[in-house]
Amino acid sequence: MKTWWKDSIVYQIYPRSFQDSSQTEFPDDGIGDIPGIISRLDEIKALGANVIWLSPVYKSPDADNGYDISDYCSINPKFGTMADMEKLFAEAAKHGIKIIMDLVINHTSDEHEWFQKSRDPKSPYRDYYIWRPGKKNRPPNNWTTFFMGKAWEYDEKSGEYYLHLFDKKQPDLNYKNPKVIEEVKNILRFWLDKGAAGFRCDVINIIYKTSLDDGKRNMTVRGIEHFKSQEGNHAVLRELRRDVLDKYDCFTVGETVMVDLAEAKDLCDEDRKELNMLFYFDHLEVDRRIAQFIPKKFRAYKLLNVMTKWQQGLDWNAVYLENHDQARIVSHFGAAEKDCTDAGKLGKYWRESAKMLALFHLTLRGTPFIYQGQEIGMTNFDFKNINELNDVVSHGLDKLMKKMCIPSFLRWKWIKASSRDNARTPMQWDDSEYAGFSKAKPWLGVNGNCKYINYASQKNDKDSILSFYKELIAIRKNNECLVYGDFIPLYADNSLMIYRRKMQNNANNGKTYTVALNFSSSTVKLNKKVSGFLTGDLILSTAGSSEWKKQLLPWEGILLRS
Ligand code: TEU
């Protein structure tokens, strides 16, 4: 079934790093803010996006940059006021842009009033969280967190431990308590009534803890079998949908950790009425071991296999290559730093590979989510050591690896490739000292390559990555086959990938689109068998080729229509 959110292009904003302004209580403080976002709505519209996913702007002590919320219905003064937020909804609407909010309800901040009250064992808020006595001076069970280390923290005042699956400043809420679900419903209503068009739901498949028994041995998160995609979790989602979400014209996209296809199908099956779509991680882990930390060789056929599984397995996909937790895609799958002839500068095929990845992203079936800076090919950061990083996960990982006696050069190599700060450096608007992001020194270092990679230099350049994104988004908007068509894999090897998009029952006048992508720095000559898949007219080439010559240039991608 067609709906507006399936036809949409979503743009994710990480407010802290998007645009600073002089118009908050903390003017020009090197931290992005809501008035800053308002000042950039023209750019978002010009890209062709019509929905913004806003990472958290709520009141927060910022132990995890806003993913630790201390008041769901007020705005962090660093970002502005509720009046600024209301203005953002109104101004965005004038630009034809809707906004979805980040819903972080697995946990709150330990500074949330509910948690502070719950520290008193007699408080009616006690059961909002998961408190348990220790076992002979040890935590209640052997679970570990997503951020490394034990999942329980002892609280002197309470004389008991509380559960936290992320940082110790992020205590988990108790979804066996109906009062917690009622509180969440009120939060949903509050934002929907203000004009939100839906929610991106943080770690939404782990909110319900069925039991607190010890977990099995596990290299990543111990205990996960007791809280991943549990029946109770499905029930909570159905209740939120039935009592609140279905009464508004809105959608939800769930962030689902370590989700498998069967779980995902249940979570976003239209008939079950839980989520509308979800983010999975498999495709970004095809060249990583042990979740996402240790790199291994990229193989295009592995990526095509994973994409085929999800594209065909789910009725509707949320398609993304970047977010605020991931490495920049042009550094990860692309060639931002490869074949570099001049130390400190960009790889020879930075631009080509960024365009090729755009072609990949925007020819998948589903709703595309573009992360700020992706549209200009922003790369991983250029920090020199761990002290320049802010991310709690990078610091936790460094500590853990130190304990395991992993040498410092290896620790840095792995953290460099996977750190969440890769995505969090300030948006590069121009080539000035702070990249046009702020007048003051930003909260996190600006990438030195803002001299070459910035919005201003790409805006009027027909060959830029930005122009390519705009062109492709426009093509996609006018061709429903690129949005709704089936995904059909045709061929892949170590570096080449070919697939087709085709409407069912020959709708769209039987037209199909075929995409061929070269994930390598070599020209690939295509033999008869492979070039046989590539039929039709050349619509677009990332290398600007005007005809199709049975070969793909380094990092070239082509789109054919037949
Ligand atoms: O992320 C969930 C999550 O699993 C990731 O944090 C993952 O563990 C991490 O990226 C490993 O590098 C969500 C948010 O997107 C993230 O920013 C928050 O820190 C986290 O939840 C807790 O709210």
Coordinates of C-alpha atoms and ligand atoms in Angstrom, one line a residue:
M1 CA 0.0 0.0 0.0
K2 CA 1.3 3.4 -0.9
T3 CA 1.6 6.1 1.8
W4 CA 3.3 9.5 2.1
W5 CA 6.0 8.2 4.4
K6 CA 6.9 5.5 1.8
D7 CA 7.3 8.2 -0.8
S8 CA 9.4 10.4 1.5
I9 CA 13.1 11.2 1.7
V10 CA 14.2 11.6 5.4
Y11 CA 17.1 13.8 6.4
Q12 CA 18.6 13.0 9.9
I13 CA 19.8 16.0 11.9
Y14 CA 22.2 15.5 14.9
P15 CA 21.4 18.9 16.3
R16 CA 24.6 19.3 18.3
S17 CA 26.7 19.2 15.1
F18 CA 24.4 20.7 12.5
Q19 CA 24.3 24.6 12.8
D20 CA 25.2 26.8 15.8
S21 CA 23.4 30.2 16.1
S22 CA 23.5 33.4 18.2
Q23 CA 19.9 33.0 19.1
T24 CA 19.8 30.9 22.3
E25 CA 20.6 31.4 25.9
F26 CA 24.1 30.2 25.0
P27 CA 24.8 32.1 21.8
D28 CA 27.7 31.0 19.5
D29 CA 28.8 28.3 22.0
G30 CA 30.1 25.8 19.5
I31 CA 27.0 23.6 19.9
G32 CA 24.4 23.4 17.2
D33 CA 20.9 24.5 18.1
I34 CA 17.2 24.7 16.9
P35 CA 17.4 28.3 15.5
G36 CA 20.4 27.0 13.6
I37 CA 18.3 24.3 12.1
I38 CA 15.6 26.8 11.1
S39 CA 18.2 28.8 9.3
R40 CA 19.1 25.8 7.1
L41 CA 15.6 24.6 6.1
D42 CA 16.1 26.0 2.6
E43 CA 19.1 23.7 2.1
I44 CA 17.2 20.6 3.3
K45 CA 14.3 21.4 1.0
A46 CA 16.7 22.1 -1.9
L47 CA 18.1 18.6 -1.4
G48 CA 14.6 17.1 -1.9
A49 CA 14.1 15.8 1.6
N50 CA 10.6 16.3 3.1
V51 CA 11.0 14.7 6.5
I52 CA 13.5 15.5 9.2
W53 CA 14.4 13.0 11.9
L54 CA 15.6 15.1 14.8
S55 CA 18.0 13.4 17.2
P56 CA 17.2 14.2 20.8
V57 CA 16.7 17.9 21.7
Y58 CA 15.2 17.2 25.1
K59 CA 16.6 18.2 28.5
S60 CA 19.6 16.0 29.3
P61 CA 22.8 16.0 31.2
D62 CA 24.4 14.7 28.0
A63 CA 26.2 11.7 29.3
D64 CA 25.3 10.1 25.9
N65 CA 24.7 13.4 24.0
G66 CA 20.9 13.6 24.6
Y67 CA 20.2 9.9 24.5
D68 CA 19.9 10.2 28.3
I69 CA 16.7 12.2 28.8
S70 CA 15.9 14.0 32.0
D71 CA 12.7 15.6 30.8
Y72 CA 10.8 14.4 27.7
C73 CA 8.7 17.4 27.4
S74 CA 11.2 20.2 27.6
I75 CA 14.1 21.4 25.5
N76 CA 17.8 21.4 26.4
P77 CA 18.6 25.1 26.8
K78 CA 21.8 24.5 24.8
F79 CA 19.5 23.8 21.8
G80 CA 16.9 26.6 22.5
T81 CA 13.4 26.8 24.0
M82 CA 10.1 25.2 23.5
A83 CA 9.1 28.3 21.6
D84 CA 12.0 27.7 19.2
M85 CA 10.9 24.1 18.8
E86 CA 7.3 25.2 18.0
K87 CA 8.8 27.7 15.5
L88 CA 10.8 24.8 13.9
F89 CA 7.6 22.8 13.4
A90 CA 5.9 25.8 11.8
E91 CA 8.8 26.9 9.6
A92 CA 9.4 23.3 8.5
A93 CA 5.8 23.0 7.6
K94 CA 6.0 26.1 5.4
H95 CA 8.9 24.3 3.6
G96 CA 6.8 21.2 3.1
I97 CA 8.9 19.4 5.7
K98 CA 7.6 17.2 8.5
I99 CA 9.5 16.3 11.6
I100 CA 9.9 13.0 13.4
M101 CA 11.2 13.0 17.0
D102 CA 13.7 10.6 18.6
L103 CA 11.9 8.5 21.1
V104 CA 14.3 7.1 23.7
I105 CA 12.2 5.1 26.0
N106 CA 14.3 2.0 26.9
H107 CA 16.0 4.2 29.5
T108 CA 15.9 7.7 31.0
S109 CA 18.7 9.7 32.4
D110 CA 19.5 9.0 36.1
E111 CA 18.8 12.7 36.6
H112 CA 15.2 12.2 35.5
E113 CA 12.8 13.0 38.3
W114 CA 11.3 9.5 38.1
F115 CA 14.6 7.9 38.7
Q116 CA 15.6 10.3 41.5
K117 CA 12.2 9.5 43.2
S118 CA 12.6 5.8 42.6
R119 CA 15.8 5.6 44.6
D120 CA 13.6 5.6 47.7
P121 CA 12.3 2.0 48.0
K122 CA 9.0 3.2 49.3
S123 CA 8.3 5.6 46.5
P124 CA 5.5 4.9 44.0
Y125 CA 8.2 5.5 41.3
R126 CA 10.3 2.5 42.6
D127 CA 8.8 0.2 40.0
Y128 CA 9.4 2.5 37.1
Y129 CA 12.9 1.1 37.0
I130 CA 14.4 -2.4 37.6
W131 CA 15.9 -2.5 41.1
R132 CA 17.1 -5.7 42.7
P133 CA 19.2 -6.7 45.7
G134 CA 22.7 -8.1 45.0
K135 CA 23.8 -11.7 45.4
K136 CA 26.4 -11.8 48.1
N137 CA 27.9 -8.4 47.3
R138 CA 27.7 -9.2 43.6
P139 CA 25.2 -7.8 41.0
P140 CA 21.8 -9.6 40.6
N141 CA 22.9 -11.3 37.4
N142 CA 25.7 -11.6 34.9
W143 CA 24.4 -9.3 32.2
T144 CA 26.7 -6.9 30.4
T145 CA 25.8 -3.6 28.6
F146 CA 25.9 -2.5 25.0
F147 CA 28.5 0.0 26.1
M148 CA 30.9 -2.7 27.7
G149 CA 31.0 -3.8 31.3
K150 CA 28.5 -4.8 33.9
A151 CA 24.8 -3.9 33.4
W152 CA 24.1 -3.2 37.1
E153 CA 25.0 -0.2 39.3
Y154 CA 24.8 -0.3 43.1
D155 CA 23.0 2.7 44.6
E156 CA 24.0 3.5 48.2
K157 CA 20.8 5.4 48.9
S158 CA 18.6 2.4 47.8
G159 CA 20.8 -0.4 49.1
E160 CA 20.1 -2.1 45.8
Y161 CA 21.3 -2.3 42.2
Y162 CA 19.5 -0.9 39.1
L163 CA 19.7 -2.3 35.6
H164 CA 21.3 -0.2 32.8
L165 CA 21.8 -1.8 29.4
F166 CA 23.8 1.3 28.2
D167 CA 25.7 3.8 30.4
K168 CA 25.3 3.8 34.1
K169 CA 23.7 7.2 33.7
Q170 CA 21.0 5.6 31.6
P171 CA 18.8 3.4 33.9
D172 CA 16.4 1.1 32.1
L173 CA 12.6 1.6 32.5
N174 CA 10.5 -1.3 33.7
Y175 CA 7.9 -2.2 31.0
K176 CA 6.2 -4.7 33.2
N177 CA 4.8 -1.7 35.0
P178 CA 1.6 -0.4 33.2
K179 CA 2.2 3.1 34.7
V180 CA 5.4 3.4 32.6
I181 CA 3.5 2.6 29.4
E182 CA 0.9 5.3 30.3
E183 CA 3.7 7.8 30.8
V184 CA 5.1 6.9 27.4
K185 CA 1.7 7.4 25.8
N186 CA 1.5 10.9 27.3
I187 CA 4.9 11.7 25.8
L188 CA 3.8 10.5 22.4
R189 CA 0.6 12.6 22.6
F190 CA 2.5 15.6 23.8
W191 CA 4.8 15.6 20.7
L192 CA 2.1 14.5 18.2
D193 CA -0.1 17.4 19.4
K194 CA 2.8 19.8 18.9
G195 CA 3.0 18.7 15.3
A196 CA 5.4 15.7 15.2
A197 CA 4.8 13.4 12.2
G198 CA 6.1 10.3 14.0
F199 CA 9.0 8.8 15.9
R200 CA 12.4 7.2 15.4
C201 CA 12.3 4.7 18.3
D202 CA 15.7 4.1 20.0
V203 CA 16.7 0.5 20.7
I204 CA 13.0 -0.4 20.6
N205 CA 13.3 -4.2 20.4
I206 CA 15.0 -4.6 23.8
I207 CA 12.6 -2.6 26.1
Y208 CA 10.8 -5.6 27.8
K209 CA 12.9 -7.8 30.1
T210 CA 11.1 -11.1 30.3
S211 CA 13.3 -12.5 33.1
L212 CA 16.4 -11.5 35.0
D213 CA 18.0 -14.9 34.9
D214 CA 21.7 -15.1 34.1
G215 CA 22.6 -14.9 30.4
K216 CA 24.5 -17.4 28.3
R217 CA 28.1 -16.9 27.4
N218 CA 28.2 -14.2 24.7
M219 CA 31.0 -12.1 23.1
T220 CA 28.9 -9.0 22.9
V221 CA 25.9 -8.5 25.2
R222 CA 25.4 -11.2 27.9
G223 CA 21.8 -11.7 28.8
I224 CA 20.3 -10.6 25.5
E225 CA 18.2 -13.8 25.2
H226 CA 16.1 -12.4 28.1
F227 CA 15.3 -9.1 26.5
K228 CA 15.6 -9.1 22.7
S229 CA 12.3 -9.0 20.7
Q230 CA 10.3 -10.6 23.5
E231 CA 6.6 -11.2 23.3
G232 CA 6.1 -8.5 26.0
N233 CA 8.0 -6.1 23.8
H234 CA 5.6 -6.7 20.8
A235 CA 2.6 -6.2 23.2
V236 CA 3.9 -2.8 24.3
L237 CA 4.4 -1.7 20.7
R238 CA 0.9 -2.8 19.8
E239 CA -0.6 -0.9 22.8
L240 CA 1.2 2.3 21.9
R241 CA 0.0 2.0 18.3
R242 CA -3.6 1.2 19.3
D243 CA -4.0 3.8 22.0
V244 CA -2.1 6.7 20.5
L245 CA -0.2 6.4 17.2
D246 CA -3.1 5.1 15.1
K247 CA -5.1 8.2 16.0
Y248 CA -2.6 10.4 14.2
D249 CA -1.3 10.6 10.7
C250 CA 2.2 9.6 11.6
F251 CA 4.8 6.8 11.3
T252 CA 7.4 5.0 13.3
V253 CA 10.8 3.7 12.4
G254 CA 12.4 1.5 15.1
E255 CA 16.0 1.1 15.7
T256 CA 16.3 -2.6 16.3
V257 CA 19.6 -3.9 17.7
M258 CA 20.9 -7.4 16.7
V259 CA 17.6 -8.0 15.0
D260 CA 17.2 -11.0 12.7
L261 CA 14.8 -11.2 9.8
A262 CA 12.1 -13.3 11.5
E263 CA 12.0 -10.8 14.4
A264 CA 12.0 -7.9 12.0
K265 CA 9.1 -9.3 10.0
D266 CA 7.0 -9.5 13.2
L267 CA 7.9 -6.0 14.3
C268 CA 6.9 -4.4 11.1
D269 CA 4.2 -6.7 9.7
E270 CA 1.4 -4.3 8.7
D271 CA -1.3 -6.6 10.1
R272 CA 0.3 -6.8 13.6
K273 CA 0.4 -3.0 13.9
E274 CA 3.6 -2.5 15.8
L275 CA 6.2 -0.5 13.9
N276 CA 6.0 0.9 10.3
M277 CA 9.6 0.1 9.4
L278 CA 12.9 -0.5 11.1
F279 CA 16.7 0.0 11.0
Y280 CA 18.8 -3.1 10.9
F281 CA 22.6 -3.2 10.9
D282 CA 23.6 -6.3 8.9
H283 CA 24.5 -4.4 5.7
L284 CA 27.0 -2.1 7.6
E285 CA 28.6 -5.2 9.3
V286 CA 29.5 -7.1 6.1
D287 CA 33.1 -6.0 6.6
R288 CA 33.2 -6.0 10.4
R289 CA 33.8 -8.8 12.9
I290 CA 32.3 -8.9 16.5
A291 CA 29.5 -6.5 16.0
Q292 CA 31.1 -3.5 14.4
F293 CA 34.5 -3.0 15.9
I294 CA 37.1 -5.1 14.0
P295 CA 37.4 -4.5 10.2
K296 CA 37.6 -7.3 7.6
K297 CA 37.8 -7.2 3.8
F298 CA 34.8 -5.8 1.9
R299 CA 33.2 -8.1 -0.7
A300 CA 30.5 -6.7 -2.9
Y301 CA 28.8 -10.1 -3.2
K302 CA 28.4 -10.3 0.6
L303 CA 26.7 -6.8 0.6
L304 CA 24.4 -7.9 -2.2
N305 CA 23.5 -11.1 -0.4
V306 CA 22.6 -9.1 2.8
M307 CA 20.7 -6.5 0.8
T308 CA 18.7 -9.2 -1.0
K309 CA 17.8 -10.9 2.2
W310 CA 16.3 -7.7 3.7
Q311 CA 15.0 -6.1 0.6
Q312 CA 13.0 -9.2 -0.3
G313 CA 12.3 -10.3 3.2
L314 CA 10.6 -7.2 4.5
D315 CA 7.5 -5.7 3.1
W316 CA 9.0 -2.2 3.6
N317 CA 12.6 -1.1 4.4
A318 CA 14.1 1.9 6.1
V319 CA 17.2 2.3 3.9
Y320 CA 20.3 4.0 5.3
L321 CA 24.0 4.0 5.0
E322 CA 24.9 6.5 7.8
N323 CA 23.7 7.8 11.1
H324 CA 25.1 9.4 14.2
D325 CA 26.5 6.1 15.4
Q326 CA 28.3 4.9 12.3
A327 CA 31.4 5.6 10.3
R328 CA 30.9 7.8 7.3
I329 CA 30.0 5.6 4.3
V330 CA 32.5 7.2 1.9
S331 CA 35.2 6.2 4.4
H332 CA 33.6 2.8 5.1
F333 CA 32.5 1.3 1.8
G334 CA 33.9 4.1 -0.4
A335 CA 37.3 5.5 -1.3
A336 CA 37.6 8.6 0.8
E337 CA 41.1 7.7 2.0
K338 CA 42.1 5.1 -0.7
D339 CA 44.6 5.7 -3.5
C340 CA 45.6 9.0 -1.9
T341 CA 48.6 10.6 -3.7
D342 CA 49.1 13.6 -1.4
A343 CA 49.4 12.9 2.4
G344 CA 46.5 14.3 4.4
K345 CA 44.4 14.9 1.3
L346 CA 41.5 13.0 -0.1
G347 CA 41.6 9.7 -2.0
K348 CA 41.7 10.0 -5.8
Y349 CA 38.1 8.6 -6.0
W350 CA 36.5 10.3 -3.0
R351 CA 33.9 12.0 -5.2
E352 CA 33.3 9.1 -7.5
S353 CA 32.8 6.6 -4.7
A354 CA 30.5 9.0 -2.8
K355 CA 28.3 9.3 -5.9
M356 CA 28.3 5.6 -6.5
L357 CA 27.2 5.0 -2.9
A358 CA 24.4 7.6 -3.4
L359 CA 23.2 5.6 -6.4
F360 CA 23.2 2.5 -4.3
H361 CA 21.3 4.1 -1.5
L362 CA 18.7 5.8 -3.6
T363 CA 17.9 2.9 -5.8
L364 CA 16.9 0.6 -2.9
R365 CA 13.3 -0.3 -2.1
G366 CA 12.2 1.6 1.0
T367 CA 12.2 5.0 2.6
P368 CA 15.7 6.5 2.3
F369 CA 17.3 8.2 5.4
I370 CA 20.2 10.5 4.6
Y371 CA 22.4 11.6 7.4
Q372 CA 23.6 15.2 7.6
G373 CA 26.9 15.6 5.6
Q374 CA 26.4 12.4 3.6
E375 CA 25.0 14.5 0.8
I376 CA 28.4 16.3 0.5
G377 CA 30.5 13.2 1.0
M378 CA 31.8 14.0 4.5
T379 CA 34.5 11.6 5.6
N380 CA 35.6 10.0 8.9
F381 CA 37.3 12.4 11.3
D382 CA 41.0 13.2 11.3
F383 CA 41.7 13.1 15.0
K384 CA 45.1 12.0 16.2
N385 CA 44.4 10.3 19.5
I386 CA 41.6 9.1 21.8
N387 CA 41.8 12.3 23.9
E388 CA 40.3 14.2 21.0
L389 CA 37.2 12.0 21.1
N390 CA 34.0 12.6 23.1
D391 CA 32.1 9.4 22.5
V392 CA 31.4 7.2 25.6
V393 CA 31.6 4.0 23.5
S394 CA 35.0 4.8 22.1
H395 CA 36.3 5.5 25.6
G396 CA 34.7 2.4 27.0
L397 CA 36.1 0.2 24.2
D398 CA 39.6 1.7 24.7
K399 CA 39.5 0.8 28.4
L400 CA 38.2 -2.7 27.7
M401 CA 40.9 -3.4 25.1
K402 CA 43.6 -2.0 27.4
K403 CA 42.5 -4.5 30.0
M404 CA 42.8 -7.2 27.4
C405 CA 46.4 -6.0 26.8
I406 CA 45.7 -5.1 23.2
P407 CA 48.5 -2.8 22.0
S408 CA 47.7 0.9 21.7
F409 CA 48.3 1.2 17.9
L410 CA 45.8 -1.6 17.3
R411 CA 43.3 -0.1 19.8
W412 CA 43.5 3.2 18.0
K413 CA 43.3 1.6 14.5
W414 CA 40.0 -0.1 15.4
I415 CA 38.5 2.8 17.3
K416 CA 39.4 5.1 14.4
A417 CA 37.5 2.9 12.0
S418 CA 34.4 2.5 14.2
S419 CA 34.1 5.5 16.5
R420 CA 30.7 7.1 16.6
D421 CA 32.5 10.5 16.5
N422 CA 33.3 9.8 12.9
A423 CA 29.7 10.9 12.2
R424 CA 29.5 13.6 14.8
T425 CA 32.1 16.2 13.7
P426 CA 30.4 19.5 12.8
M427 CA 28.6 19.9 9.5
Q428 CA 30.9 21.4 6.9
W429 CA 29.0 24.4 5.4
D430 CA 32.0 26.3 4.1
D431 CA 35.8 26.5 4.2
S432 CA 36.1 28.9 7.1
E433 CA 37.9 28.1 10.3
Y434 CA 34.9 26.4 11.9
A435 CA 33.4 25.3 8.6
G436 CA 30.5 27.8 8.9
F437 CA 29.1 25.7 11.6
S438 CA 29.8 28.1 14.4
K439 CA 31.6 31.3 15.2
A440 CA 33.3 29.7 18.2
K441 CA 35.4 26.5 18.7
P442 CA 32.9 23.6 18.3
W443 CA 32.3 21.0 21.0
L444 CA 34.0 18.4 18.7
G445 CA 36.8 19.0 16.2
V446 CA 36.0 20.2 12.7
N447 CA 37.5 17.9 10.1
G448 CA 40.5 19.6 8.5
N449 CA 39.2 18.5 5.1
C450 CA 36.4 21.2 5.3
K451 CA 38.8 23.1 3.0
Y452 CA 37.8 20.7 0.2
I453 CA 34.6 19.2 1.4
N454 CA 31.9 21.8 2.1
Y455 CA 28.4 22.7 1.2
A456 CA 29.2 26.1 -0.3
S457 CA 31.7 24.8 -2.9
Q458 CA 29.2 22.1 -4.0
K459 CA 26.1 24.1 -4.2
N460 CA 26.6 25.5 -7.6
D461 CA 28.9 22.9 -9.0
K462 CA 27.1 20.6 -11.5
D463 CA 29.6 17.8 -10.9
S464 CA 29.4 17.8 -7.1
I465 CA 28.2 15.1 -4.9
L466 CA 25.5 17.4 -3.6
S467 CA 24.2 18.0 -7.2
F468 CA 24.2 14.3 -7.8
Y469 CA 22.1 13.6 -4.7
K470 CA 19.6 16.3 -5.8
E471 CA 19.4 14.9 -9.4
L472 CA 18.9 11.3 -8.1
I473 CA 16.3 12.3 -5.6
A474 CA 14.4 14.1 -8.3
I475 CA 14.6 11.0 -10.6
R476 CA 13.4 8.8 -7.7
K477 CA 10.5 11.0 -6.9
N478 CA 9.3 10.8 -10.5
N479 CA 9.7 7.0 -10.9
E480 CA 7.6 4.9 -8.6
C481 CA 9.5 1.8 -9.8
L482 CA 12.6 3.1 -7.9
V483 CA 10.5 3.5 -4.7
Y484 CA 8.1 0.5 -4.9
G485 CA 9.6 -1.8 -7.4
D486 CA 10.8 -5.3 -6.4
F487 CA 14.5 -5.8 -5.7
I488 CA 16.1 -8.4 -8.0
P489 CA 19.8 -9.3 -7.6
L490 CA 21.5 -10.2 -10.9
Y491 CA 25.2 -10.5 -10.4
A492 CA 28.0 -9.9 -7.8
D493 CA 31.6 -10.7 -7.3
N494 CA 34.3 -9.2 -5.0
S495 CA 33.9 -5.6 -6.3
L496 CA 31.0 -5.6 -8.7
M497 CA 27.2 -5.6 -7.9
I498 CA 24.2 -5.6 -10.3
Y499 CA 20.5 -5.5 -9.4
R500 CA 17.2 -4.6 -11.0
R501 CA 14.1 -2.9 -9.8
K502 CA 10.8 -4.0 -11.4
M503 CA 7.2 -3.3 -10.6
Q504 CA 4.9 -6.2 -10.0
N505 CA 2.4 -7.1 -12.7
N506 CA 4.2 -5.0 -15.2
A507 CA 2.9 -1.8 -13.7
N508 CA 4.9 1.3 -14.8
N509 CA 4.5 0.2 -18.4
G510 CA 6.7 -2.7 -17.7
K511 CA 9.7 -0.4 -17.3
T512 CA 12.6 -1.7 -15.2
Y513 CA 15.7 -0.1 -13.8
T514 CA 19.1 -1.8 -13.6
V515 CA 21.9 -0.7 -11.4
A516 CA 25.6 -1.7 -11.8
L517 CA 28.1 -0.6 -9.2
N518 CA 31.9 -0.9 -9.2
F519 CA 33.3 -0.9 -5.6
S520 CA 36.9 -0.8 -6.7
S521 CA 39.7 1.5 -7.9
S522 CA 40.1 -0.5 -11.2
T523 CA 38.3 -0.2 -14.4
V524 CA 36.2 -3.4 -14.8
K525 CA 35.7 -4.8 -18.3
L526 CA 32.5 -6.7 -18.4
N527 CA 32.3 -10.1 -20.1
K528 CA 29.4 -11.1 -22.2
K529 CA 27.6 -12.9 -19.5
V530 CA 27.7 -9.9 -17.1
S531 CA 27.1 -7.2 -19.7
G532 CA 24.1 -9.3 -20.8
F533 CA 22.3 -8.1 -17.6
L534 CA 22.8 -4.5 -18.5
T535 CA 20.1 -3.7 -21.0
G536 CA 18.4 -0.4 -21.8
D537 CA 19.2 3.2 -21.9
L538 CA 21.8 4.9 -19.8
I539 CA 19.9 7.3 -17.5
L540 CA 22.8 8.2 -15.2
S541 CA 26.5 7.5 -14.7
T542 CA 28.3 8.7 -11.6
A543 CA 31.4 9.2 -13.8
G544 CA 29.4 11.4 -16.2
S545 CA 29.7 8.8 -19.1
S546 CA 27.2 9.6 -21.8
E547 CA 27.2 6.1 -23.2
W548 CA 27.5 2.6 -21.9
K549 CA 30.7 0.9 -23.2
K550 CA 30.7 -2.6 -21.5
Q551 CA 33.0 -1.4 -18.8
L552 CA 32.8 0.5 -15.5
L553 CA 35.4 3.1 -14.6
P554 CA 36.9 3.1 -11.0
W555 CA 34.0 3.5 -8.5
E556 CA 31.5 4.1 -11.3
G557 CA 27.9 3.3 -10.9
I558 CA 25.3 3.4 -13.7
L559 CA 21.6 3.4 -13.9
L560 CA 19.8 1.9 -16.9
R561 CA 16.2 1.9 -17.9
S562 CA 14.5 -0.6 -20.2
Ligands
TEU1 O1 22.0 3.1 19.7 C1 21.9 1.8 20.0 C2 23.1 1.0 19.8 O2 23.0 -0.2 19.9 C3 24.3 1.7 19.5 O3 24.6 2.5 20.5 C4 25.5 0.8 19.4 O4 25.6 0.0 20.5 C5 26.7 1.6 19.2 O5 26.5 2.4 18.1 C6 27.9 0.9 19.1 O6 28.9 1.7 18.4 C7 21.1 4.0 20.1 C8 21.5 5.4 19.7 O7 21.4 5.5 18.3 C9 22.8 5.8 20.3 O8 23.3 7.0 19.9 C10 22.6 5.7 21.8 O9 23.9 5.9 22.4 C11 22.0 4.4 22.3 O10 20.9 4.0 21.5 C12 21.5 4.5 23.7 O11 20.4 5.3 23.8

